Amino acid sequence: MTQTVAVLGTGKIGEALLSGMIRAGWRPADLLVTTRRGDRAQELHTRYGVESVTNAEAARHADILILAVKPQDMGKLLDELAPHVTADRLLISAAAGITTAFIEDRLTPDTPVVRVMPNTPVLVDEGMSVISAGSHATGAHLATAEEIFGGVGKTLRVPESQQDAATALSGSGPAYFYFLVEAMTDAGILLGLPRAQAHDLIVQAAIGAAVMLRDSGEHPVKLREAVTSPAGTTISAIRELENHGVRAALIAALEAARDRSRELASGNG
């Protein structure tokens, strides 16, 4: 039986999911969206052929509700949905730091909830979405979430207790790479290269290294050693990275991100 999916909150992530679902074969007639502005609703209808509805209408008519709102808006949204959501609906939350228990406590008992932490590369179909089951979600519910988010990248199931760690590594992960590219670009300028050339060199090196990591199956140490000649340029650079504690700084940074995710999940924003 055809299922109807509603995307509640069609910002960048919500629209990326909508676009990915249509490319994966979902019919626009089976998709609903909610927006705050009429011009945004018209824009999505023109672009994708989907109908815009209210949150209450989405809750009454959709089999699957994807909650893609900002974390601070989740409580208000659930208040709107609660009178209309029955236990045969599936709710998929893509709001950072919001636990499945937070959602379950505000809905009809036994309502299945799946928590997903995507990252921004879903915008280019190269995302990583980390998926966890709430207390009433089954394997079939997880498979549904994987089908939806698999249209915009890869998915990985983890226990919800690991979501904060996954947020630190994957959810925030792209920012660390952008930070590194920014620093390396500045270094290229210092070494005498024009900014545009330094940028292009670093971006292509990053893409190539990522593809090699993904496709070779080799440990990153082995790939690094293949670039590192005795007494060469690379080992000199790596020595400086170690001297400046870059490895330790990265570990500390990810621990800080994990701890902040825990604070947000507990409501200590």
PDB file of N, CA, C and O in Angstrom, residues 2 18-19 44 48 61-62 92 98 126 133 137 155 162 171 176 244 260 264-266:
ATOM      1  N   THR A   2       0.509   2.195  -0.840  1.00  0.00           N
ATOM      2  CA  THR A   2       1.274   3.431  -0.932  1.00  0.00           C
ATOM      3  C   THR A   2       1.161   4.204   0.372  1.00  0.00           C
ATOM      4  O   THR A   2       0.088   4.346   0.939  1.00  0.00           O
ATOM      5  N   LEU A  18      13.171  15.942   0.559  1.00  0.00           N
ATOM      6  CA  LEU A  18      12.072  15.935  -0.394  1.00  0.00           C
ATOM      7  C   LEU A  18      12.589  15.666  -1.809  1.00  0.00           C
ATOM      8  O   LEU A  18      12.065  14.798  -2.528  1.00  0.00           O
ATOM      9  N   SER A  19      13.625  16.385  -2.192  1.00  0.00           N
ATOM     10  CA  SER A  19      14.212  16.203  -3.514  1.00  0.00           C
ATOM     11  C   SER A  19      14.760  14.785  -3.700  1.00  0.00           C
ATOM     12  O   SER A  19      14.556  14.157  -4.739  1.00  0.00           O
ATOM     13  N   LEU A  44       7.847  25.436  -3.525  1.00  0.00           N
ATOM     14  CA  LEU A  44       8.009  23.990  -3.469  1.00  0.00           C
ATOM     15  C   LEU A  44       7.032  23.279  -4.404  1.00  0.00           C
ATOM     16  O   LEU A  44       7.375  22.248  -5.012  1.00  0.00           O
ATOM     17  N   TYR A  48       8.576  20.961  -7.181  1.00  0.00           N
ATOM     18  CA  TYR A  48       8.447  19.507  -6.981  1.00  0.00           C
ATOM     19  C   TYR A  48       7.041  18.960  -7.208  1.00  0.00           C
ATOM     20  O   TYR A  48       6.855  17.741  -7.226  1.00  0.00           O
ATOM     21  N   HIS A  61      -3.280  13.058   7.875  1.00  0.00           N
ATOM     22  CA  HIS A  61      -3.326  12.373   6.579  1.00  0.00           C
ATOM     23  C   HIS A  61      -2.065  11.593   6.225  1.00  0.00           C
ATOM     24  O   HIS A  61      -2.134  10.688   5.381  1.00  0.00           O
ATOM     25  N   ALA A  62      -0.925  11.911   6.816  1.00  0.00           N
ATOM     26  CA  ALA A  62       0.326  11.241   6.426  1.00  0.00           C
ATOM     27  C   ALA A  62       0.577  10.004   7.283  1.00  0.00           C
ATOM     28  O   ALA A  62       0.280   9.983   8.478  1.00  0.00           O
ATOM     29  N   ILE A  92       9.675  10.462  12.258  1.00  0.00           N
ATOM     30  CA  ILE A  92      11.116  10.462  12.069  1.00  0.00           C
ATOM     31  C   ILE A  92      11.622  11.860  12.383  1.00  0.00           C
ATOM     32  O   ILE A  92      11.250  12.823  11.707  1.00  0.00           O
ATOM     33  N   ILE A  98      17.388  16.206  20.042  1.00  0.00           N
ATOM     34  CA  ILE A  98      16.066  15.849  20.546  1.00  0.00           C
ATOM     35  C   ILE A  98      15.977  14.328  20.658  1.00  0.00           C
ATOM     36  O   ILE A  98      16.123  13.618  19.660  1.00  0.00           O
ATOM     37  N   GLU A 126      25.546  13.387  -0.577  1.00  0.00           N
ATOM     38  CA  GLU A 126      26.725  12.708  -0.025  1.00  0.00           C
ATOM     39  C   GLU A 126      26.691  12.747   1.501  1.00  0.00           C
ATOM     40  O   GLU A 126      27.741  12.740   2.147  1.00  0.00           O
ATOM     41  N   ALA A 133      16.530   3.806  16.870  1.00  0.00           N
ATOM     42  CA  ALA A 133      15.136   3.478  17.132  1.00  0.00           C
ATOM     43  C   ALA A 133      14.717   3.973  18.502  1.00  0.00           C
ATOM     44  O   ALA A 133      15.469   3.885  19.474  1.00  0.00           O
ATOM     45  N   ALA A 137       9.841   1.649  18.082  1.00  0.00           N
ATOM     46  CA  ALA A 137      10.171   1.498  16.664  1.00  0.00           C
ATOM     47  C   ALA A 137      10.716   0.103  16.388  1.00  0.00           C
ATOM     48  O   ALA A 137      11.507  -0.436  17.161  1.00  0.00           O
ATOM     49  N   THR A 155      23.583   5.710   5.268  1.00  0.00           N
ATOM     50  CA  THR A 155      22.949   5.655   6.577  1.00  0.00           C
ATOM     51  C   THR A 155      23.684   4.654   7.455  1.00  0.00           C
ATOM     52  O   THR A 155      24.345   3.740   6.959  1.00  0.00           O
ATOM     53  N   GLN A 162      24.514   6.220  21.469  1.00  0.00           N
ATOM     54  CA  GLN A 162      25.698   6.636  20.712  1.00  0.00           C
ATOM     55  C   GLN A 162      25.438   7.855  19.827  1.00  0.00           C
ATOM     56  O   GLN A 162      26.335   8.299  19.106  1.00  0.00           O
ATOM     57  N   GLY A 171      27.732  14.586  12.480  1.00  0.00           N
ATOM     58  CA  GLY A 171      26.877  15.754  12.355  1.00  0.00           C
ATOM     59  C   GLY A 171      27.675  17.042  12.245  1.00  0.00           C
ATOM     60  O   GLY A 171      27.417  17.894  11.380  1.00  0.00           O
ATOM     61  N   TYR A 176      34.673  20.553  10.628  1.00  0.00           N
ATOM     62  CA  TYR A 176      36.099  20.386  10.932  1.00  0.00           C
ATOM     63  C   TYR A 176      36.916  20.404   9.643  1.00  0.00           C
ATOM     64  O   TYR A 176      38.009  20.973   9.598  1.00  0.00           O
ATOM     65  N   HIS A 244      52.741  20.321  17.590  1.00  0.00           N
ATOM     66  CA  HIS A 244      51.731  21.295  17.996  1.00  0.00           C
ATOM     67  C   HIS A 244      50.470  20.631  18.579  1.00  0.00           C
ATOM     68  O   HIS A 244      49.475  21.317  18.837  1.00  0.00           O
ATOM     69  N   ARG A 260      28.637  18.798  24.482  1.00  0.00           N
ATOM     70  CA  ARG A 260      27.637  19.825  24.191  1.00  0.00           C
ATOM     71  C   ARG A 260      26.354  19.192  23.660  1.00  0.00           C
ATOM     72  O   ARG A 260      25.240  19.641  23.994  1.00  0.00           O
ATOM     73  N   LEU A 264      22.576  19.687  25.223  1.00  0.00           N
ATOM     74  CA  LEU A 264      21.402  20.085  24.453  1.00  0.00           C
ATOM     75  C   LEU A 264      20.286  19.053  24.571  1.00  0.00           C
ATOM     76  O   LEU A 264      19.109  19.396  24.685  1.00  0.00           O
ATOM     77  N   ALA A 265      20.675  17.768  24.567  1.00  0.00           N
ATOM     78  CA  ALA A 265      19.672  16.701  24.679  1.00  0.00           C
ATOM     79  C   ALA A 265      18.984  16.718  26.034  1.00  0.00           C
ATOM     80  O   ALA A 265      17.811  16.349  26.157  1.00  0.00           O
ATOM     81  N   SER A 266      19.708  17.158  27.057  1.00  0.00           N
ATOM     82  CA  SER A 266      19.130  17.178  28.404  1.00  0.00           C
ATOM     83  C   SER A 266      18.351  18.453  28.680  1.00  0.00           C
ATOM     84  O   SER A 266      17.797  18.646  29.755  1.00  0.00           O
TER      85      SER A 266
END
